[in-house]
Coordinates of C-alpha atoms in Angstrom, one line a residue:
Chain A
M133 CA 0.0 0.0 0.0
Y134 CA 1.2 3.5 -0.8
Y135 CA 1.0 4.8 2.7
K136 CA 3.6 2.3 3.8
S137 CA 6.2 3.7 1.5
K138 CA 9.0 5.7 3.0
P139 CA 8.6 8.9 1.0
Y140 CA 4.9 8.9 1.8
K141 CA 5.6 8.6 5.5
L142 CA 7.9 11.6 5.3
F143 CA 5.2 13.5 3.4
T144 CA 2.6 12.5 6.0
G145 CA 4.8 13.9 8.8
L146 CA 5.2 17.2 7.0
N147 CA 1.6 17.4 6.0
Y148 CA 0.4 16.9 9.6
T149 CA 2.8 19.5 10.8
F150 CA 1.7 22.0 8.1
L151 CA -2.0 21.5 8.8
L152 CA -1.5 21.8 12.5
V153 CA 0.3 25.1 12.1
L154 CA -2.4 26.3 9.7
S155 CA -5.1 25.5 12.2
I156 CA -3.3 27.3 14.9
I157 CA -2.9 30.4 12.7
C158 CA -6.7 30.3 12.3
V159 CA -7.4 30.6 16.0
I160 CA -4.4 32.4 17.3
P161 CA -5.8 35.9 16.9
L162 CA -8.8 34.9 18.9
I163 CA -6.7 33.5 21.7
H164 CA -4.6 36.6 21.7
I165 CA -7.6 38.8 22.1
L166 CA -9.0 36.6 24.9
A167 CA -5.7 36.8 26.7
V168 CA -5.6 40.6 26.4
S169 CA -9.1 40.9 27.7
F170 CA -8.1 39.0 30.9
S171 CA -4.9 40.9 31.4
G172 CA -4.0 43.8 33.6
K173 CA -4.2 47.3 32.0
A174 CA -0.5 48.0 32.4
A175 CA 0.7 44.7 30.9
A176 CA -1.7 45.1 27.9
N177 CA -0.6 48.6 27.2
A178 CA 3.1 47.6 27.4
N179 CA 2.5 44.8 24.9
L180 CA 3.5 42.1 27.3
V181 CA 0.5 39.9 26.5
G182 CA 1.0 37.1 24.0
L183 CA -1.3 34.1 24.2
W184 CA -1.7 33.9 28.0
P185 CA -3.1 36.5 30.3
V186 CA -0.6 38.6 32.3
Q187 CA -1.6 39.9 35.7
F188 CA -4.9 38.1 35.4
T189 CA -8.0 40.2 36.2
L190 CA -11.7 40.5 35.3
D191 CA -11.5 44.2 35.4
A192 CA -12.2 44.7 31.7
Y193 CA -15.3 42.6 31.9
D194 CA -16.5 44.5 34.9
K195 CA -16.1 47.8 33.1
T196 CA -17.7 46.5 29.9
L197 CA -20.7 45.1 31.7
A198 CA -21.1 48.3 33.7
N199 CA -21.3 50.4 30.5
E200 CA -24.9 51.1 29.8
N201 CA -24.2 51.9 26.1
F202 CA -22.7 48.5 25.7
L203 CA -25.6 46.8 27.4
R204 CA -28.2 48.8 25.4
A205 CA -26.4 47.8 22.1
L206 CA -26.3 44.2 23.3
W207 CA -30.1 44.2 23.9
V208 CA -30.8 45.7 20.4
A209 CA -28.6 42.9 18.9
V210 CA -30.5 40.2 20.8
Q211 CA -33.8 41.6 19.7
R212 CA -32.9 41.9 16.0
T213 CA -31.4 38.4 16.1
V214 CA -34.4 36.7 17.7
F215 CA -37.2 38.5 15.8
G216 CA -35.2 38.8 12.6
T217 CA -34.4 35.1 12.5
A218 CA -38.0 34.0 13.4
L219 CA -39.6 36.3 10.8
S220 CA -37.1 35.4 8.1
M221 CA -37.5 31.6 8.7
L222 CA -41.3 31.9 8.6
I223 CA -41.3 33.8 5.3
V224 CA -38.7 31.6 3.7
V225 CA -40.5 28.4 4.7
L226 CA -43.8 29.7 3.5
A227 CA -42.2 30.7 0.1
A228 CA -40.0 27.6 -0.4
Y229 CA -43.0 25.2 -0.2
P230 CA -44.9 26.5 -3.2
L231 CA -41.7 26.9 -5.2
S232 CA -40.8 23.3 -4.5
K233 CA -43.9 22.2 -6.4
E234 CA -43.7 21.0 -9.9
K235 CA -45.1 23.1 -12.7
R236 CA -47.9 20.6 -13.1
Q237 CA -49.1 21.3 -9.6
F238 CA -48.4 25.0 -9.5
K239 CA -48.5 26.8 -12.9
R240 CA -47.0 30.1 -11.9
R241 CA -44.0 28.5 -10.1
N242 CA -41.4 29.6 -12.6
L243 CA -42.7 33.1 -12.8
Y244 CA -42.4 33.4 -9.0
T245 CA -38.9 31.8 -9.0
W246 CA -37.6 34.3 -11.5
F247 CA -39.2 37.1 -9.6
F248 CA -37.0 36.2 -6.6
V249 CA -33.9 35.1 -8.4
F250 CA -33.7 38.3 -10.3
T251 CA -33.0 40.2 -7.1
M252 CA -29.9 38.1 -6.6
L253 CA -28.6 39.1 -10.0
F254 CA -29.4 42.8 -10.0
N255 CA -30.2 45.4 -7.3
G256 CA -30.8 49.0 -7.0
G257 CA -27.6 49.6 -5.0
L258 CA -27.0 51.4 -1.8
I259 CA -28.3 54.9 -2.5
P260 CA -31.8 54.1 -3.8
F261 CA -32.2 51.7 -1.0
Y262 CA -31.1 54.3 1.5
M263 CA -33.6 56.9 0.0
L264 CA -36.4 54.3 0.2
I265 CA -35.8 53.7 3.9
Q266 CA -35.9 57.5 4.5
E267 CA -39.1 57.8 2.5
L268 CA -40.7 54.9 4.5
N269 CA -39.7 56.7 7.8
M270 CA -38.0 53.5 9.0
M271 CA -34.8 55.2 10.1
N272 CA -34.1 54.5 13.8
T273 CA -36.7 51.7 14.0
I274 CA -35.9 48.1 14.7
W275 CA -37.9 47.2 11.5
V276 CA -35.1 48.5 9.3
L277 CA -32.8 45.8 10.8
I278 CA -35.4 43.0 10.4
L279 CA -37.6 43.5 7.3
P280 CA -35.3 44.3 4.3
G281 CA -33.2 41.1 4.9
A282 CA -36.2 38.8 5.8
V283 CA -36.5 37.4 2.3
S284 CA -33.3 35.5 1.8
V285 CA -33.5 34.1 -1.7
W286 CA -30.4 31.9 -1.2
N287 CA -32.0 30.2 1.8
M288 CA -35.2 29.9 -0.1
I289 CA -33.4 28.0 -2.9
L290 CA -31.6 25.7 -0.4
L291 CA -34.9 24.9 1.3
L292 CA -36.8 24.3 -1.9
N293 CA -34.2 21.9 -3.0
F294 CA -34.5 20.1 0.3
F295 CA -38.3 20.0 0.1
R296 CA -38.0 18.4 -3.3
G297 CA -36.3 15.5 -1.7
V298 CA -39.2 14.8 0.5
P299 CA -41.0 11.6 -0.7
K300 CA -44.1 12.5 -2.8
E301 CA -46.1 9.7 -1.2
L302 CA -46.2 11.6 2.2
E303 CA -47.7 14.6 0.5
E304 CA -50.2 12.5 -1.5
A305 CA -51.3 10.7 1.7
A306 CA -51.9 14.0 3.4
F307 CA -53.9 15.4 0.5
I308 CA -56.1 12.3 0.5
D309 CA -56.7 12.7 4.2
G310 CA -58.0 16.1 3.4
A311 CA -55.1 18.2 4.5
G312 CA -54.6 21.5 2.7
H313 CA -51.2 22.9 1.7
L314 CA -50.6 24.8 4.9
R315 CA -51.3 21.8 7.0
T316 CA -49.2 19.6 4.7
L317 CA -46.3 22.0 5.0
F318 CA -46.4 22.2 8.8
S319 CA -47.2 18.6 9.7
I320 CA -45.5 16.7 6.9
Y321 CA -42.7 18.8 5.4
L322 CA -41.3 20.7 8.4
P323 CA -40.9 17.7 10.8
V324 CA -38.8 15.9 8.2
S325 CA -36.8 19.0 7.3
L326 CA -35.5 19.8 10.8
P327 CA -31.8 19.5 10.0
A328 CA -32.2 21.9 7.0
L329 CA -34.3 24.3 9.1
A330 CA -31.7 24.2 11.9
T331 CA -28.9 25.0 9.5
L332 CA -30.7 27.9 7.9
S333 CA -31.8 29.3 11.2
L334 CA -28.3 29.2 12.6
F335 CA -27.0 31.0 9.4
A336 CA -29.7 33.6 9.8
M337 CA -28.8 34.1 13.4
V338 CA -25.1 34.5 12.7
G339 CA -26.0 36.9 9.9
H340 CA -28.1 39.1 12.1
W341 CA -25.6 39.1 15.0
N342 CA -22.8 40.1 12.7
S343 CA -24.7 42.8 10.7
W344 CA -23.4 46.2 11.4
F345 CA -23.7 48.4 8.3
D346 CA -27.5 48.7 8.4
G347 CA -27.2 49.9 12.0
L348 CA -24.5 52.4 11.0
I349 CA -26.4 54.1 8.2
F350 CA -30.0 53.8 9.3
M351 CA -29.6 54.6 13.0
T352 CA -28.9 58.3 13.4
D353 CA -29.3 58.0 17.1
H354 CA -26.5 55.9 18.6
K355 CA -28.9 54.6 21.2
N356 CA -30.4 52.3 18.5
Y357 CA -27.1 50.8 17.5
P358 CA -27.0 47.0 17.6
L359 CA -23.9 45.6 19.2
A360 CA -22.0 45.0 15.9
T361 CA -22.4 48.6 14.9
F362 CA -21.5 49.8 18.4
L363 CA -18.3 47.8 18.2
Q364 CA -17.5 49.1 14.8
T365 CA -17.7 52.7 16.1
I366 CA -15.7 52.0 19.2
I367 CA -13.1 49.6 18.0
V368 CA -12.6 50.3 14.3
Q369 CA -13.6 53.9 13.8
Q370 CA -12.4 54.7 17.3
D371 CA -15.0 57.4 17.4
F372 CA -16.1 57.9 20.9
S373 CA -18.0 61.1 20.4
K374 CA -21.1 59.2 19.3
V375 CA -21.4 56.7 22.1
T376 CA -20.3 58.2 25.4
V377 CA -20.8 61.5 27.1
R378 CA -19.1 61.1 30.5
P379 CA -15.3 61.5 30.6
E380 CA -14.8 58.7 33.0
D381 CA -16.5 56.4 30.5
L382 CA -14.2 57.6 27.8
E383 CA -11.2 56.5 29.7
N384 CA -12.7 53.0 30.3
I385 CA -13.9 52.4 26.9
S386 CA -10.7 53.3 25.1
Q387 CA -8.6 51.0 27.3
R388 CA -7.0 48.2 25.4
T389 CA -8.2 45.4 27.6
V390 CA -11.8 46.7 27.6
K391 CA -11.7 46.8 23.8
A392 CA -10.6 43.2 23.8
A393 CA -13.3 42.2 26.2
Q394 CA -15.9 43.9 24.0
I395 CA -14.6 42.1 21.0
F396 CA -14.7 38.8 22.8
I397 CA -18.3 39.4 24.1
G398 CA -19.2 40.3 20.5
M399 CA -18.1 37.0 19.2
A400 CA -19.0 34.8 22.1
P401 CA -22.5 33.9 20.9
I402 CA -21.0 32.8 17.6
L403 CA -18.5 30.6 19.4
V404 CA -21.4 29.1 21.4
V405 CA -23.5 28.2 18.4
Y406 CA -20.5 27.2 16.3
P407 CA -20.4 23.5 17.4
F408 CA -24.1 23.1 16.4
L409 CA -23.6 25.1 13.3
Q410 CA -20.7 22.9 12.3
R411 CA -22.7 19.7 12.5
F412 CA -25.1 21.1 9.9
F413 CA -23.5 23.5 7.6
V414 CA -21.3 21.1 5.7
K415 CA -24.5 19.4 4.5
G416 CA -26.2 22.7 3.8
I417 CA -23.3 24.0 1.6
V418 CA -22.9 20.8 -0.3
L419 CA -26.7 20.6 -0.8
G420 CA -26.5 24.0 -2.5
A421 CA -23.3 23.5 -4.4
V422 CA -22.8 20.0 -5.7
K423 CA -26.2 18.8 -6.4
E424 CA -26.6 15.4 -8.1
Chain B
M130 CA -55.7 6.7 12.6
Q131 CA -56.4 3.1 11.7
T132 CA -59.5 3.9 9.7
S133 CA -58.0 6.7 7.7
Q134 CA -55.2 4.4 6.8
T135 CA -57.6 1.9 5.4
S136 CA -59.5 4.5 3.5
N137 CA -56.2 5.6 1.9
V138 CA -55.5 2.2 0.6
V139 CA -58.9 2.1 -1.0
A140 CA -58.7 5.6 -2.4
V141 CA -55.2 5.6 -3.9
P142 CA -55.6 3.6 -7.1
G143 CA -58.4 5.8 -8.6
K144 CA -56.9 9.0 -7.4
Q145 CA -53.4 8.5 -8.9
K146 CA -54.5 8.5 -12.6
K147 CA -56.9 11.4 -12.4
P148 CA -55.8 14.5 -14.2
L149 CA -55.1 17.4 -11.9
K150 CA -57.4 19.9 -13.7
T151 CA -60.2 20.2 -11.3
R152 CA -61.8 23.2 -9.5
G153 CA -60.4 22.0 -6.2
N154 CA -57.0 22.1 -7.8
W155 CA -57.4 25.8 -8.9
K156 CA -58.3 26.6 -5.3
R157 CA -55.3 24.8 -4.0
M158 CA -53.1 26.9 -6.3
L159 CA -54.5 30.0 -4.8
A160 CA -53.4 28.7 -1.4
L161 CA -49.9 28.4 -2.8
D162 CA -50.1 32.0 -4.1
A163 CA -51.2 33.1 -0.6
M164 CA -48.1 31.4 1.0
L165 CA -45.8 33.4 -1.3
L166 CA -47.5 36.7 -0.6
P167 CA -45.4 37.9 2.3
A168 CA -42.2 37.2 0.4
V169 CA -43.5 38.8 -2.7
I170 CA -44.6 42.0 -0.9
L171 CA -41.3 42.4 0.9
T172 CA -39.3 41.7 -2.2
L173 CA -41.3 44.3 -4.2
I174 CA -40.8 46.9 -1.5
F175 CA -37.1 46.3 -0.6
A176 CA -35.7 45.0 -3.9
Y177 CA -37.8 46.3 -6.8
I178 CA -38.7 49.8 -5.6
P179 CA -35.0 50.7 -5.2
M180 CA -34.5 49.6 -8.8
G181 CA -36.9 52.3 -9.8
G182 CA -34.9 54.7 -7.7
L183 CA -32.0 54.1 -10.1
V184 CA -33.4 57.0 -12.3
V185 CA -31.5 59.2 -9.8
A186 CA -28.4 58.2 -11.7
F187 CA -29.5 60.3 -14.6
Q188 CA -30.6 63.3 -12.5
D189 CA -29.0 66.1 -10.7
F190 CA -31.0 64.9 -7.7
K191 CA -32.0 67.4 -5.0
P192 CA -33.8 65.8 -2.1
W193 CA -36.0 68.8 -1.6
L194 CA -37.1 68.7 -5.3
G195 CA -37.7 64.9 -5.4
F196 CA -37.7 62.6 -8.4
A197 CA -40.2 64.6 -10.4
K198 CA -38.7 68.0 -10.3
S199 CA -34.9 67.3 -10.2
E200 CA -33.1 68.2 -13.3
W201 CA -32.3 65.5 -15.9
V202 CA -28.6 65.3 -16.8
G203 CA -28.4 62.2 -19.0
L204 CA -25.1 60.4 -18.8
E205 CA -23.3 63.3 -17.2
H206 CA -22.5 61.4 -14.0
F207 CA -21.0 58.5 -15.9
Q208 CA -18.8 60.9 -18.0
Y209 CA -17.7 62.5 -14.9
L210 CA -16.8 59.1 -13.3
F211 CA -14.8 57.9 -16.3
S212 CA -13.0 61.2 -17.0
T213 CA -11.7 61.8 -13.5
P214 CA -8.5 59.9 -13.0
E215 CA -9.0 59.4 -9.2
Y216 CA -12.4 57.8 -9.8
V217 CA -11.0 55.5 -12.5
Q218 CA -8.3 54.5 -10.0
V219 CA -11.1 53.4 -7.6
I220 CA -12.4 51.0 -10.3
W221 CA -8.9 49.7 -10.9
N222 CA -8.3 49.2 -7.2
T223 CA -11.6 47.2 -7.1
L224 CA -10.6 45.0 -10.0
I225 CA -7.0 44.4 -8.8
I226 CA -8.0 43.5 -5.2
A227 CA -11.0 41.4 -6.4
A228 CA -8.9 39.5 -8.9
M229 CA -6.1 38.7 -6.4
K230 CA -8.8 37.5 -4.0
I231 CA -10.4 35.3 -6.6
I232 CA -7.2 33.7 -7.6
A233 CA -5.8 33.2 -4.1
G234 CA -9.3 32.2 -3.0
L235 CA -9.3 29.4 -5.5
I236 CA -5.8 28.0 -5.0
A237 CA -5.7 28.0 -1.2
P238 CA -8.9 26.0 -0.6
F239 CA -8.0 23.6 -3.5
T240 CA -4.6 22.9 -2.1
F241 CA -5.9 22.7 1.5
A242 CA -8.5 20.2 0.5
L243 CA -5.9 18.0 -1.3
L244 CA -3.7 18.0 1.8
L245 CA -6.5 17.4 4.2
N246 CA -7.6 14.5 2.0
E247 CA -4.3 12.7 2.7
V248 CA -5.0 12.7 6.5
R249 CA -6.0 9.3 7.5
S250 CA -6.8 10.0 11.2
S251 CA -10.4 11.2 11.2
G252 CA -10.0 12.8 14.7
F253 CA -7.1 15.0 13.5
K254 CA -9.1 15.8 10.3
R255 CA -12.1 16.9 12.3
S256 CA -10.1 19.0 14.7
V257 CA -8.4 20.8 11.8
Q258 CA -11.7 21.4 10.1
T259 CA -13.2 22.8 13.3
M260 CA -10.4 25.4 13.6
V261 CA -10.2 26.5 10.0
Y262 CA -13.9 27.0 9.4
L263 CA -14.3 29.2 12.5
P264 CA -13.0 32.6 11.1
H265 CA -15.7 32.4 8.3
F266 CA -18.4 33.0 10.9
L267 CA -16.8 36.0 12.5
S268 CA -17.7 39.5 11.1
W269 CA -15.1 41.9 9.7
V270 CA -15.9 44.2 12.5
I271 CA -14.5 41.7 15.0
L272 CA -11.7 40.6 12.8
G273 CA -10.9 44.2 11.7
G274 CA -10.7 45.1 15.4
I275 CA -8.3 42.2 16.0
L276 CA -6.2 42.9 12.9
L277 CA -5.9 46.6 13.8
D278 CA -4.5 45.6 17.1
M279 CA -2.2 42.8 15.9
L280 CA -0.8 44.7 12.9
S281 CA -0.2 48.0 14.6
S282 CA 3.5 49.1 14.7
D283 CA 3.9 47.6 18.2
G284 CA 1.4 44.8 17.7
L285 CA 1.9 41.1 18.0
V286 CA 2.9 40.5 14.4
N287 CA 5.6 43.2 14.3
Q288 CA 6.9 42.0 17.7
A289 CA 7.2 38.5 16.3
L290 CA 8.9 39.7 13.1
G291 CA 11.3 41.8 15.1
A292 CA 12.1 39.0 17.5
L293 CA 12.6 36.5 14.7
F294 CA 14.3 38.4 11.9
G295 CA 15.2 41.6 13.7
I296 CA 13.4 43.8 11.1
D297 CA 11.9 47.2 11.8
P298 CA 8.2 47.4 12.4
I299 CA 6.2 47.3 9.1
F300 CA 3.4 49.8 8.6
F301 CA 0.9 47.1 7.4
L302 CA -2.2 49.3 7.3
G303 CA -0.5 52.6 6.5
D304 CA 1.1 51.7 3.2
G305 CA -0.9 51.1 0.1
N306 CA 1.0 48.1 -1.2
W307 CA 1.1 46.4 2.2
F308 CA -2.6 47.2 2.6
R309 CA -3.5 45.2 -0.5
F310 CA -1.4 42.4 0.7
V311 CA -3.0 42.4 4.1
V312 CA -6.5 42.5 2.5
V313 CA -5.9 39.5 0.3
V314 CA -4.0 37.5 2.9
S315 CA -6.6 38.1 5.6
D316 CA -9.4 37.3 3.2
V317 CA -7.8 34.0 2.3
W318 CA -7.1 33.4 6.0
K319 CA -10.8 33.9 6.8
E320 CA -12.3 32.0 3.9
F321 CA -10.0 29.2 2.8
G322 CA -11.3 26.6 5.2
F323 CA -14.9 27.3 4.4
G324 CA -14.2 27.4 0.7
A325 CA -12.6 23.9 0.9
I326 CA -15.9 22.3 1.9
V327 CA -17.1 21.9 -1.7
F328 CA -13.7 20.5 -2.7
L329 CA -13.8 18.0 0.2
A330 CA -17.2 17.0 -0.9
A331 CA -16.0 16.3 -4.4
L332 CA -13.0 14.4 -3.0
S333 CA -15.2 12.2 -0.9
G334 CA -17.3 11.3 -4.0
I335 CA -14.4 9.7 -5.8
N336 CA -14.9 6.0 -6.2
P337 CA -12.3 4.1 -4.1
S338 CA -12.0 1.3 -6.6
L339 CA -10.2 3.7 -8.9
Y340 CA -7.4 4.0 -6.4
E341 CA -7.3 0.3 -5.8
A342 CA -6.9 -0.3 -9.5
A343 CA -4.1 2.3 -9.7
E344 CA -2.5 0.6 -6.7
V345 CA -2.6 -2.8 -8.5
D346 CA -1.0 -1.1 -11.6
G347 CA 1.9 0.1 -9.3
A348 CA 1.1 3.8 -9.2
N349 CA 2.4 5.7 -6.2
R350 CA 0.3 8.3 -4.3
W351 CA 1.7 11.2 -6.3
Q352 CA 0.8 9.5 -9.6
Q353 CA -2.6 8.6 -8.2
T354 CA -3.2 12.3 -7.2
L355 CA -2.2 13.5 -10.7
S356 CA -4.3 11.0 -12.6
I357 CA -7.3 10.3 -10.4
T358 CA -7.8 13.0 -7.7
I359 CA -7.1 16.2 -9.6
P360 CA -9.1 15.2 -12.7
A361 CA -12.0 14.3 -10.4
M362 CA -11.8 17.8 -8.9
I363 CA -11.9 19.7 -12.2
P364 CA -15.7 20.0 -12.7
I365 CA -16.2 21.6 -9.2
T366 CA -13.1 23.8 -9.6
I367 CA -14.6 25.1 -12.9
V368 CA -17.9 25.8 -11.1
V369 CA -16.3 27.6 -8.2
G370 CA -13.9 29.5 -10.5
T371 CA -16.5 30.7 -13.0
L372 CA -19.0 31.7 -10.2
A373 CA -16.3 33.7 -8.6
L374 CA -15.9 35.7 -11.8
G375 CA -19.3 37.2 -11.0
N376 CA -17.5 38.9 -8.0
V377 CA -14.9 40.7 -10.0
L378 CA -16.3 44.1 -8.9
N379 CA -16.9 42.9 -5.3
A380 CA -13.7 43.5 -3.5
G381 CA -15.3 43.1 -0.1
F382 CA -16.9 46.2 1.4
D383 CA -17.1 44.9 4.9
Q384 CA -13.4 44.1 5.0
I385 CA -12.0 47.2 3.3
F386 CA -14.3 49.5 5.3
N387 CA -13.1 48.1 8.6
L388 CA -9.4 48.2 7.7
Y389 CA -8.8 51.2 5.5
N390 CA -7.8 54.7 6.5
A391 CA -6.8 58.0 4.8
L392 CA -3.2 56.8 4.2
V393 CA -4.2 53.9 1.9
M394 CA -7.1 55.5 0.0
D395 CA -5.1 55.7 -3.3
K396 CA -4.6 52.0 -3.4
G397 CA -7.3 50.6 -1.1
D398 CA -10.5 52.6 -1.9
I399 CA -13.0 50.4 -3.8
I400 CA -16.3 51.1 -5.6
D401 CA -18.5 50.2 -2.6
T402 CA -16.6 52.3 -0.1
F403 CA -16.5 55.1 -2.6
V404 CA -20.3 55.0 -3.1
Y405 CA -20.8 55.0 0.7
R406 CA -18.6 58.1 1.2
V407 CA -19.8 60.1 -1.7
G408 CA -23.5 59.1 -1.3
I409 CA -24.3 58.7 2.3
V410 CA -21.6 60.9 3.9
D411 CA -21.4 63.7 1.3
G412 CA -25.0 63.3 0.2
K413 CA -24.3 63.4 -3.6
F414 CA -27.1 61.0 -4.4
G415 CA -27.1 61.4 -8.1
F416 CA -23.4 60.7 -8.8
S417 CA -23.1 57.9 -6.2
T418 CA -26.2 56.2 -7.6
A419 CA -24.6 56.3 -11.0
V420 CA -21.4 54.7 -9.7
G421 CA -23.5 52.0 -8.0
L422 CA -25.5 51.5 -11.2
F423 CA -22.3 51.0 -13.2
K424 CA -21.3 48.3 -10.7
S425 CA -24.8 46.7 -10.7
I426 CA -24.9 46.4 -14.5
V427 CA -21.4 45.0 -14.8
G428 CA -22.1 42.6 -12.0
F429 CA -25.3 41.5 -13.6
V430 CA -23.7 40.8 -16.9
L431 CA -20.8 38.9 -15.2
I432 CA -23.1 36.8 -13.0
V433 CA -25.4 35.8 -15.9
A434 CA -22.3 35.0 -18.0
A435 CA -20.7 33.1 -15.1
Y436 CA -23.8 30.9 -14.5
R437 CA -24.2 30.2 -18.3
L438 CA -20.5 29.3 -18.4
A439 CA -20.8 27.1 -15.4
Y440 CA -23.8 25.4 -16.9
K441 CA -22.0 24.9 -20.2
L442 CA -18.7 23.7 -18.8
A443 CA -19.8 21.7 -15.8
N444 CA -23.6 21.3 -16.2
Y445 CA -24.1 23.2 -13.0
R446 CA -27.5 24.7 -12.1
I447 CA -28.6 26.2 -8.8
F448 CA -32.2 25.3 -8.9

């Protein structure tokens, strides 16, 4: 066998080492930020922190969690993630079901499909969208974070492909028993599609949690910023004028360890759902990309 | 339950052959329309109405005058865009950064998938996958914040370089050429693992008996890779590559916006960041919409061409 040959054994050794280094490179920045967040202020400012906390303290987390601006942004992020995901899933499920029907069963199917797919190919761009939101008076409302992204065409396509794999006999049996489409969807299709629904929900959640640009342009009042937008202003733009008023807050918020703690809290929910996500997403991606 | 089951068995034979054109069927289709209604309404409002707003690209738009009363200027904004060297430079930046990302973003996952495929211990394989997929799920705000910290003149990277090679701190995010390098490398870093998923799927679909036959013929692993593994990956590589072509004007707004600064504008400013600054910050709606429209049209042509090409070359369809 090839793997018993000497050159291949040498290759294997090198390969394992290389992949190990590569994996470490992928997580090292996160470990560094975690280490900084648990370190003492002086050590962090003097760049003494590598991958392990120096002068261990929870001070940065105390300050972060005592910052009402941070907590308010966290709450907005939770709201948009929960409501946004729920609404988006409901709309996508309701739309994917009719689109998964054959033309024989649903004549206008192709018309609808193109109506949605066209929006993936062409869009009005940022400025007309911005003007529309202004016209609709949706600035500074939670709706602007939830409604425009609710119809995810990509999720719709993934789900309709999944629905097509559901055995037709199940549906026919339900029809004969007198179930309508809505009933068939909720009591036949959804229970057998749980893995696909879990994947799409997790993706929607991650998407909402990470979204920052909509908050930045549509929230003129910083009190309505979701966490990602708040972090963008504090950590990337380093613009403290918008989010704090008290000078004592300013000192706390610009401190390096506090920034690290904020970054870490910002990504913590993703790290929590990640193991669940990983179990499903490989299937989801492959479902969309390399169909038989 | 039991009774309905029996009635099924009786009902099935007659029902199956019946044509579907009945009045009940027409009603059932209306139910399907109703289920699509929420998605249709939201798409009309948030996707199709803004397309109508594109008329602004041909106007000297003044918000207080509105669409109807603003002056029509024809293609003036487009002429202005293409005759101003700094603006043309923005288009070039977009193309250069996007092209580098597309090429690197194809080679890295391909190579990584090949190497990972040679790993025989499934525990090691899974651990590697867990770690390399992770950055894909973090936003550029988080990663931008981390990179700004690590790449600063006294950050972790410069410290490491100084300790290992004794070189002076590099101004990674303050020099245009280094900036492009950082943008491409950090994009590859974030996405190569996730991008490898489709390649790994293609690899796991290769029939093992091909390798067994090659083994019998005395081919070593390298020869097997060249004549079995790589040919088997060609279709999916063509699909991924052609679909990526649709992104040649998408240099990655989130990433650039969270990393760039005034020092690297000349080489790091891309169409999307430019539209944001000119449109939303400066309020020049007409001109910035025109720039956006240019991008949308080119993007549309490229995506349609890419999908047709992927269909022709590799028989790929999304739905």
